[in-house]
Amino acid sequence: MPSLHFQTRSYYVNDSHVEELTHKWLALQNKTNTSAFVAWFWIKQWLAQKNLTTKNCLCIEVSQGQETLGLALFGTKTKKIFLGLRFNQYFLHKSGNIKEDQTWIEHNSFLLHKNYEQQLTNEICQELVKSDTVDDIKIGLSSPKFIDTLNFEGFNRRTELSSIGYLANLETCSTLEDYLSSLSRNTRSHIKRSIKLLNEQSPLRLELAREPSEKQAVFTQIAELHRIKWRSTVYGSGFDNPCFYDFHQALIQAPHSEKNCRLYTLYQDEVALGHVYLLTYGEKWSFYLSALHFNADNRIKVGLVIHSLIIEQAIKEGVKVYDFLAGEAQYKKSLSNAQPYEQNIYCFYHNTPLLLFRELLRKWKRLLFGRLFSNLRLKLND
């Protein structure tokens, strides 16, 4: 691909920019290889919850003539460390606010015209780091492949979190049986036995919530079940966080949200067995979260059943990939028929004495407390 001349600019977004940004983002995303998490329906809601103020959301835009070819948004934050010292952090399509970012973006990347991806990536990287105010750049969850295309000159890289992801490749599947035959014999047996046992009690029915009132009813049930399961754990339930709750409620109730958000419920007569919340974009459906009712019969795997029946619907609609997204879980591994993939959170930090010293402190802390916790585990296991 020949080198082209681009015009690159950066500006802080405020409410007056949103309408123009909407048109540019929508026009560009149809020419990209982006994910649901970088599509406008998600980004628009992120901006809406962000409470845009002066210098808290930087937009970098790359264009050629009148056509926008690359876009990226960075939430900004100033962090205090010690002795009154501060440094400036930039977060790709995130706020840097723990509660706001619990919505948990994945497959995070720049929005780039697919014909010029590397050149546009270089433009965005150069534009971001030319300012002396940029100390830290946080990007993720993102694929190592995307990260390897980034060149932030004068910055070092650290991996902060690693997560594995699973998916089902549906390209060669014409029926549910085609998909099931791509799974292990044990998983296939669990699914078929569960469907048989449930249907013997009363017929199963998979329903998609379509009307706003139906979506709200299902969303409310998901929230209640999710709180019961996760509230008392270390991670807690996102539905106890108003930022998380309001973000997803607005997402599913937005006009034409059926193009990008689906709420499925598996019924047995009028009894709901479980719910699944999906993000749908292009030829990929992404499983965001589920909420299942307890079943006393341990032979019945409701989670495997509901995913299988949704995948059957995906096959009928010509979907090529059913993505279980990040997170190690046996059911994801069992339902996957493709190689697992990796997503990570990365930090690029400026190669300055202050940040290099901070990095050294991080390593000492990790070594010290890592050894203490290791010794404690040995004592507890004696």
Short mmCIF file of C-alpha atoms in Angstrom, two decimals:
data_model
loop_
_atom_site.label_atom_id
_atom_site.label_comp_id
_atom_site.label_asym_id
_atom_site.label_seq_id
_atom_site.Cartn_x
_atom_site.Cartn_y
_atom_site.Cartn_z
CA MET A 1 0.00 0.00 0.00
CA PRO A 2 1.59 3.33 -1.06
CA SER A 3 2.19 5.98 1.60
CA LEU A 4 -0.54 8.62 1.63
CA HIS A 5 -0.67 12.12 3.03
CA PHE A 6 -3.09 12.42 5.94
CA GLN A 7 -4.31 15.37 7.98
CA THR A 8 -4.32 14.54 11.69
CA ARG A 9 -5.78 16.68 14.44
CA SER A 10 -6.75 16.29 18.07
CA TYR A 11 -9.33 18.16 20.12
CA TYR A 12 -11.19 17.81 23.38
CA VAL A 13 -14.78 16.69 22.85
CA ASN A 14 -17.69 18.62 24.26
CA ASP A 15 -21.44 18.43 23.64
CA SER A 16 -21.18 20.62 20.54
CA HIS A 17 -18.99 17.99 18.82
CA VAL A 18 -21.24 14.97 19.36
CA GLU A 19 -23.56 15.43 16.38
CA GLU A 20 -20.68 15.84 13.91
CA LEU A 21 -18.78 12.99 15.55
CA THR A 22 -21.87 10.78 15.17
CA HIS A 23 -21.93 11.28 11.39
CA LYS A 24 -18.19 10.70 11.04
CA TRP A 25 -18.15 7.60 13.22
CA LEU A 26 -21.14 5.99 11.49
CA ALA A 27 -19.75 6.73 8.03
CA LEU A 28 -16.36 5.28 8.93
CA GLN A 29 -17.38 2.18 10.89
CA ASN A 30 -18.88 0.55 7.79
CA LYS A 31 -15.41 0.64 6.19
CA THR A 32 -13.59 -0.93 9.13
CA ASN A 33 -12.96 -4.29 10.78
CA THR A 34 -14.15 -3.03 14.14
CA SER A 35 -16.01 -4.82 16.94
CA ALA A 36 -19.30 -4.13 18.68
CA PHE A 37 -17.41 -2.37 21.47
CA VAL A 38 -15.99 0.26 19.10
CA ALA A 39 -19.19 0.62 17.07
CA TRP A 40 -21.10 3.86 17.54
CA PHE A 41 -24.00 2.33 19.51
CA TRP A 42 -21.53 1.49 22.33
CA ILE A 43 -19.31 4.59 22.00
CA LYS A 44 -22.32 6.91 21.92
CA GLN A 45 -23.58 5.53 25.22
CA TRP A 46 -20.09 5.76 26.73
CA LEU A 47 -19.93 9.45 25.79
CA ALA A 48 -23.44 10.00 27.17
CA GLN A 49 -22.48 8.66 30.60
CA LYS A 50 -19.09 10.36 30.63
CA ASN A 51 -20.34 13.86 31.57
CA LEU A 52 -18.13 15.60 29.00
CA THR A 53 -16.19 18.50 30.47
CA THR A 54 -13.18 20.50 29.36
CA LYS A 55 -10.16 18.27 28.77
CA ASN A 56 -11.54 14.92 29.91
CA CYS A 57 -12.08 13.30 26.49
CA LEU A 58 -9.53 13.69 23.71
CA CYS A 59 -10.49 12.84 20.12
CA ILE A 60 -7.81 12.11 17.53
CA GLU A 61 -9.07 12.27 13.96
CA VAL A 62 -7.20 11.34 10.79
CA SER A 63 -8.61 12.40 7.44
CA GLN A 64 -7.77 12.73 3.79
CA GLY A 65 -9.54 15.61 2.14
CA GLN A 66 -13.12 15.58 3.40
CA GLU A 67 -13.13 11.90 4.36
CA THR A 68 -12.44 10.76 7.92
CA LEU A 69 -10.32 7.58 7.89
CA GLY A 70 -9.35 7.13 11.55
CA LEU A 71 -10.80 7.99 14.95
CA ALA A 72 -9.89 7.28 18.57
CA LEU A 73 -11.22 8.67 21.86
CA PHE A 74 -9.20 8.86 25.05
CA GLY A 75 -10.60 9.54 28.50
CA THR A 76 -8.10 11.61 30.50
CA LYS A 77 -7.25 11.67 34.18
CA THR A 78 -4.58 13.20 36.41
CA LYS A 79 -3.33 10.82 39.09
CA LYS A 80 -1.42 11.68 42.26
CA ILE A 81 1.33 9.27 43.25
CA PHE A 82 3.58 10.46 46.11
CA LEU A 83 5.20 13.64 47.46
CA GLY A 84 2.62 15.70 45.56
CA LEU A 85 3.79 14.36 42.20
CA ARG A 86 1.21 13.77 39.49
CA PHE A 87 1.03 12.23 36.06
CA ASN A 88 -1.51 12.31 33.24
CA GLN A 89 -3.25 9.14 32.11
CA TYR A 90 -5.05 8.53 28.82
CA PHE A 91 -7.50 5.62 28.44
CA LEU A 92 -8.64 4.35 25.03
CA HIS A 93 -12.46 4.43 24.96
CA LYS A 94 -12.53 4.36 28.77
CA SER A 95 -12.85 7.01 31.44
CA GLY A 96 -10.26 5.97 34.00
CA ASN A 97 -13.12 5.94 36.50
CA ILE A 98 -13.53 2.45 38.02
CA LYS A 99 -17.33 2.66 38.30
CA GLU A 100 -17.83 3.96 34.77
CA ASP A 101 -15.40 1.45 33.31
CA GLN A 102 -17.14 -1.53 34.91
CA THR A 103 -19.11 -1.77 31.67
CA TRP A 104 -15.93 -3.60 30.59
CA ILE A 105 -14.97 -2.88 27.01
CA GLU A 106 -13.34 -5.69 25.00
CA HIS A 107 -11.78 -5.98 21.54
CA ASN A 108 -10.78 -2.36 22.06
CA SER A 109 -8.94 -0.68 19.20
CA PHE A 110 -8.81 2.46 17.07
CA LEU A 111 -11.55 2.92 14.45
CA LEU A 112 -9.58 2.60 11.21
CA HIS A 113 -10.41 2.38 7.52
CA LYS A 114 -9.50 -1.21 6.64
CA ASN A 115 -7.40 -0.20 3.61
CA TYR A 116 -4.92 1.91 5.60
CA GLU A 117 -4.85 0.41 9.08
CA GLN A 118 -1.11 0.56 9.83
CA GLN A 119 -0.61 4.03 8.38
CA LEU A 120 -3.57 5.39 10.32
CA THR A 121 -2.37 3.68 13.50
CA ASN A 122 0.99 5.42 13.13
CA GLU A 123 -0.74 8.78 12.69
CA ILE A 124 -2.82 8.36 15.86
CA CYS A 125 0.17 7.20 17.92
CA GLN A 126 2.32 10.13 16.77
CA GLU A 127 -0.45 12.64 17.42
CA LEU A 128 -1.04 11.36 20.93
CA VAL A 129 2.57 11.34 22.12
CA LYS A 130 3.66 14.63 20.57
CA SER A 131 2.22 16.38 23.62
CA ASP A 132 4.50 16.55 26.66
CA THR A 133 1.46 16.11 28.92
CA VAL A 134 0.98 12.40 28.09
CA ASP A 135 2.58 10.19 30.75
CA ASP A 136 0.51 7.00 30.74
CA ILE A 137 -1.59 5.37 27.98
CA LYS A 138 -3.90 2.51 28.98
CA ILE A 139 -5.42 0.29 26.31
CA GLY A 140 -7.54 -2.82 26.70
CA LEU A 141 -8.99 -5.29 26.72
CA SER A 142 -7.26 -5.58 23.35
CA SER A 143 -5.66 -8.24 21.23
CA PRO A 144 -1.85 -8.57 21.22
CA LYS A 145 -2.07 -8.33 17.42
CA PHE A 146 -3.50 -4.80 17.63
CA ILE A 147 -1.07 -3.76 20.37
CA ASP A 148 1.89 -4.90 18.28
CA THR A 149 0.92 -2.37 15.59
CA LEU A 150 1.29 0.54 18.05
CA ASN A 151 4.42 2.65 18.15
CA PHE A 152 4.40 5.16 20.99
CA GLU A 153 7.90 6.54 20.63
CA GLY A 154 9.62 7.11 23.97
CA PHE A 155 7.23 4.83 25.86
CA ASN A 156 7.71 1.44 27.49
CA ARG A 157 5.00 -1.24 27.63
CA ARG A 158 3.64 -3.26 30.51
CA THR A 159 0.88 -5.92 30.46
CA GLU A 160 -1.44 -5.24 33.40
CA LEU A 161 -4.00 -8.01 32.97
CA SER A 162 -4.28 -11.06 30.73
CA SER A 163 -7.44 -12.92 29.87
CA ILE A 164 -8.31 -15.80 27.58
CA GLY A 165 -11.37 -15.78 25.33
CA TYR A 166 -13.35 -18.47 23.54
CA LEU A 167 -15.53 -18.51 20.44
CA ALA A 168 -17.58 -20.78 18.22
CA ASN A 169 -16.84 -20.69 14.50
CA LEU A 170 -20.15 -21.09 12.64
CA GLU A 171 -18.95 -20.52 9.08
CA THR A 172 -19.29 -24.17 8.09
CA CYS A 173 -22.46 -24.82 10.11
CA SER A 174 -25.85 -25.02 8.43
CA THR A 175 -27.75 -26.56 11.35
CA LEU A 176 -27.50 -26.98 15.11
CA GLU A 177 -26.40 -30.56 14.51
CA ASP A 178 -23.45 -29.29 12.44
CA TYR A 179 -22.36 -27.14 15.36
CA LEU A 180 -22.87 -29.86 17.97
CA SER A 181 -20.82 -32.29 15.89
CA SER A 182 -17.88 -29.85 16.16
CA LEU A 183 -17.89 -30.16 19.96
CA SER A 184 -16.51 -32.91 22.15
CA ARG A 185 -18.54 -36.07 22.57
CA ASN A 186 -19.01 -35.33 26.28
CA THR A 187 -20.33 -31.78 25.71
CA ARG A 188 -22.62 -32.96 22.92
CA SER A 189 -24.01 -35.64 25.23
CA HIS A 190 -24.66 -33.13 28.05
CA ILE A 191 -26.54 -30.79 25.70
CA LYS A 192 -28.69 -33.45 24.07
CA ARG A 193 -29.53 -35.13 27.39
CA SER A 194 -30.43 -31.78 28.97
CA ILE A 195 -32.74 -30.84 26.09
CA LYS A 196 -34.38 -34.28 26.20
CA LEU A 197 -34.97 -34.18 29.97
CA LEU A 198 -36.38 -30.65 29.84
CA ASN A 199 -38.68 -31.37 26.90
CA GLU A 200 -40.02 -34.45 28.69
CA GLN A 201 -41.21 -32.16 31.49
CA SER A 202 -42.72 -29.59 29.09
CA PRO A 203 -41.67 -28.05 25.75
CA LEU A 204 -38.80 -25.56 25.65
CA ARG A 205 -39.22 -22.16 24.03
CA LEU A 206 -36.49 -19.61 23.25
CA GLU A 207 -37.85 -16.07 23.09
CA LEU A 208 -36.29 -12.78 22.02
CA ALA A 209 -37.49 -9.68 23.88
CA ARG A 210 -38.65 -7.23 21.20
CA GLU A 211 -40.83 -4.52 22.72
CA PRO A 212 -39.38 -1.95 25.16
CA SER A 213 -41.57 -3.30 27.97
CA GLU A 214 -40.40 -6.87 27.30
CA LYS A 215 -36.77 -5.79 27.25
CA GLN A 216 -37.16 -3.93 30.52
CA ALA A 217 -38.85 -6.92 32.18
CA VAL A 218 -36.07 -9.29 31.11
CA PHE A 219 -33.36 -6.78 32.02
CA THR A 220 -34.87 -6.41 35.50
CA GLN A 221 -34.91 -10.21 35.96
CA ILE A 222 -31.30 -10.48 34.79
CA ALA A 223 -30.27 -7.77 37.28
CA GLU A 224 -32.00 -9.52 40.18
CA LEU A 225 -30.47 -12.94 39.43
CA HIS A 226 -27.03 -11.44 38.77
CA ARG A 227 -27.07 -9.64 42.12
CA ILE A 228 -28.02 -12.86 43.95
CA LYS A 229 -25.12 -14.76 42.39
CA TRP A 230 -22.37 -12.13 42.44
CA ARG A 231 -23.16 -9.55 45.14
CA SER A 232 -21.33 -11.38 47.92
CA THR A 233 -18.26 -12.27 45.82
CA VAL A 234 -14.99 -10.36 45.55
CA TYR A 235 -16.05 -8.94 42.18
CA GLY A 236 -19.60 -8.02 43.16
CA SER A 237 -22.42 -7.47 40.70
CA GLY A 238 -22.23 -4.72 38.11
CA PHE A 239 -25.96 -4.23 38.57
CA ASP A 240 -25.27 -2.73 42.01
CA ASN A 241 -23.30 0.00 40.23
CA PRO A 242 -25.63 2.74 38.86
CA CYS A 243 -23.13 3.56 36.08
CA PHE A 244 -23.22 -0.04 34.85
CA TYR A 245 -26.99 -0.41 35.26
CA ASP A 246 -27.86 2.87 33.54
CA PHE A 247 -25.39 2.26 30.70
CA HIS A 248 -26.90 -1.08 29.72
CA GLN A 249 -30.48 -0.03 30.32
CA ALA A 250 -29.96 2.87 27.91
CA LEU A 251 -28.21 0.54 25.44
CA ILE A 252 -31.10 -1.93 25.21
CA GLN A 253 -33.78 0.79 25.15
CA ALA A 254 -32.12 2.95 22.48
CA PRO A 255 -34.00 3.36 19.16
CA HIS A 256 -33.28 0.41 16.83
CA SER A 257 -31.34 -1.32 19.61
CA GLU A 258 -32.47 -4.68 18.22
CA LYS A 259 -29.68 -4.36 15.65
CA ASN A 260 -27.02 -4.47 18.34
CA CYS A 261 -28.49 -5.81 21.59
CA ARG A 262 -30.48 -8.97 22.15
CA LEU A 263 -32.07 -10.36 25.30
CA TYR A 264 -33.01 -14.03 25.02
CA THR A 265 -35.02 -16.05 27.56
CA LEU A 266 -35.39 -19.83 27.65
CA TYR A 267 -38.89 -20.78 28.81
CA GLN A 268 -40.46 -24.04 29.88
CA ASP A 269 -44.14 -23.25 29.52
CA GLU A 270 -44.26 -19.84 31.24
CA VAL A 271 -41.36 -20.49 33.59
CA ALA A 272 -38.08 -18.74 32.74
CA LEU A 273 -35.05 -21.03 33.04
CA GLY A 274 -32.45 -18.46 32.12
CA HIS A 275 -31.58 -15.28 30.21
CA VAL A 276 -28.71 -14.26 27.93
CA TYR A 277 -27.65 -10.74 26.93
CA LEU A 278 -25.83 -10.44 23.59
CA LEU A 279 -24.14 -7.70 21.60
CA THR A 280 -24.63 -8.24 17.87
CA TYR A 281 -22.59 -6.49 15.21
CA GLY A 282 -21.85 -7.50 11.64
CA GLU A 283 -21.41 -11.26 11.35
CA LYS A 284 -20.53 -11.74 15.02
CA TRP A 285 -22.69 -12.23 18.09
CA SER A 286 -20.92 -11.61 21.42
CA PHE A 287 -22.14 -13.12 24.67
CA TYR A 288 -22.03 -10.36 27.27
CA LEU A 289 -23.63 -11.98 30.32
CA SER A 290 -26.25 -14.46 31.48
CA ALA A 291 -28.51 -15.06 34.47
CA LEU A 292 -29.76 -18.59 35.15
CA HIS A 293 -32.31 -19.98 37.58
CA PHE A 294 -31.14 -22.83 39.77
CA ASN A 295 -32.11 -26.32 38.59
CA ALA A 296 -32.20 -29.10 41.18
CA ASP A 297 -31.46 -31.82 38.63
CA ASN A 298 -27.67 -31.75 38.14
CA ARG A 299 -28.05 -33.71 34.91
CA ILE A 300 -29.64 -30.63 33.33
CA LYS A 301 -27.17 -28.01 32.08
CA VAL A 302 -29.38 -24.98 31.40
CA GLY A 303 -26.44 -22.80 30.40
CA LEU A 304 -25.28 -25.21 27.71
CA VAL A 305 -28.83 -25.55 26.41
CA ILE A 306 -29.61 -21.85 26.14
CA HIS A 307 -26.32 -21.08 24.37
CA SER A 308 -26.87 -23.96 21.94
CA LEU A 309 -30.36 -22.80 21.04
CA ILE A 310 -29.19 -19.21 20.56
CA ILE A 311 -26.35 -20.47 18.37
CA GLU A 312 -28.95 -22.37 16.33
CA GLN A 313 -30.72 -19.04 15.78
CA ALA A 314 -27.41 -17.37 14.90
CA ILE A 315 -26.74 -20.04 12.26
CA LYS A 316 -30.19 -19.43 10.73
CA GLU A 317 -29.35 -15.70 10.47
CA GLY A 318 -26.00 -16.30 8.78
CA VAL A 319 -23.81 -15.34 11.74
CA LYS A 320 -20.21 -16.54 11.35
CA VAL A 321 -18.88 -16.18 14.91
CA TYR A 322 -20.40 -16.60 18.37
CA ASP A 323 -17.91 -14.99 20.73
CA PHE A 324 -17.98 -15.92 24.44
CA LEU A 325 -15.64 -12.98 25.15
CA ALA A 326 -12.97 -12.83 27.86
CA GLY A 327 -12.94 -14.94 30.98
CA GLU A 328 -11.87 -18.47 31.79
CA ALA A 329 -14.91 -20.72 32.29
CA GLN A 330 -15.46 -24.40 31.64
CA TYR A 331 -18.76 -23.89 29.81
CA LYS A 332 -17.10 -21.44 27.39
CA LYS A 333 -14.32 -23.92 26.72
CA SER A 334 -16.83 -26.73 26.22
CA LEU A 335 -18.94 -24.74 23.75
CA SER A 336 -15.95 -23.47 21.77
CA ASN A 337 -14.90 -25.19 18.56
CA ALA A 338 -11.97 -22.88 17.75
CA GLN A 339 -8.60 -21.97 19.23
CA PRO A 340 -8.84 -19.72 22.31
CA TYR A 341 -7.62 -16.18 21.88
CA GLU A 342 -5.95 -13.65 24.15
CA GLN A 343 -7.00 -10.19 25.27
CA ASN A 344 -5.00 -8.02 27.63
CA ILE A 345 -4.91 -4.63 29.29
CA TYR A 346 -1.70 -2.77 28.51
CA CYS A 347 -0.04 0.30 29.95
CA PHE A 348 2.38 2.38 27.90
CA TYR A 349 4.36 4.64 30.23
CA HIS A 350 6.66 7.49 29.31
CA ASN A 351 10.38 6.79 29.52
CA THR A 352 11.00 9.50 32.14
CA PRO A 353 12.86 9.25 35.50
CA LEU A 354 9.62 9.64 37.48
CA LEU A 355 7.72 6.91 35.68
CA LEU A 356 10.73 4.60 35.52
CA PHE A 357 11.08 5.01 39.30
CA ARG A 358 7.37 4.28 39.73
CA GLU A 359 7.85 1.13 37.67
CA LEU A 360 10.72 0.06 39.90
CA LEU A 361 8.52 0.56 42.97
CA ARG A 362 5.81 -1.58 41.36
CA LYS A 363 8.29 -4.41 40.83
CA TRP A 364 9.56 -4.21 44.42
CA LYS A 365 5.99 -4.22 45.72
CA ARG A 366 5.10 -7.22 43.57
CA LEU A 367 8.18 -9.14 44.69
CA LEU A 368 7.68 -8.29 48.37
CA PHE A 369 3.95 -8.92 48.66
CA GLY A 370 4.04 -11.80 46.20
CA ARG A 371 6.54 -13.56 48.47
CA LEU A 372 4.52 -12.76 51.60
CA PHE A 373 1.30 -14.13 50.09
CA SER A 374 3.17 -17.18 48.82
CA ASN A 375 4.53 -17.89 52.30
CA LEU A 376 1.07 -17.36 53.81
CA ARG A 377 -0.45 -19.87 51.40
CA LEU A 378 2.23 -22.41 52.36
CA LYS A 379 1.45 -21.90 56.07
CA LEU A 380 -2.28 -22.31 55.50
CA ASN A 381 -1.69 -25.49 53.52
CA ASP A 382 0.57 -27.11 56.18
#
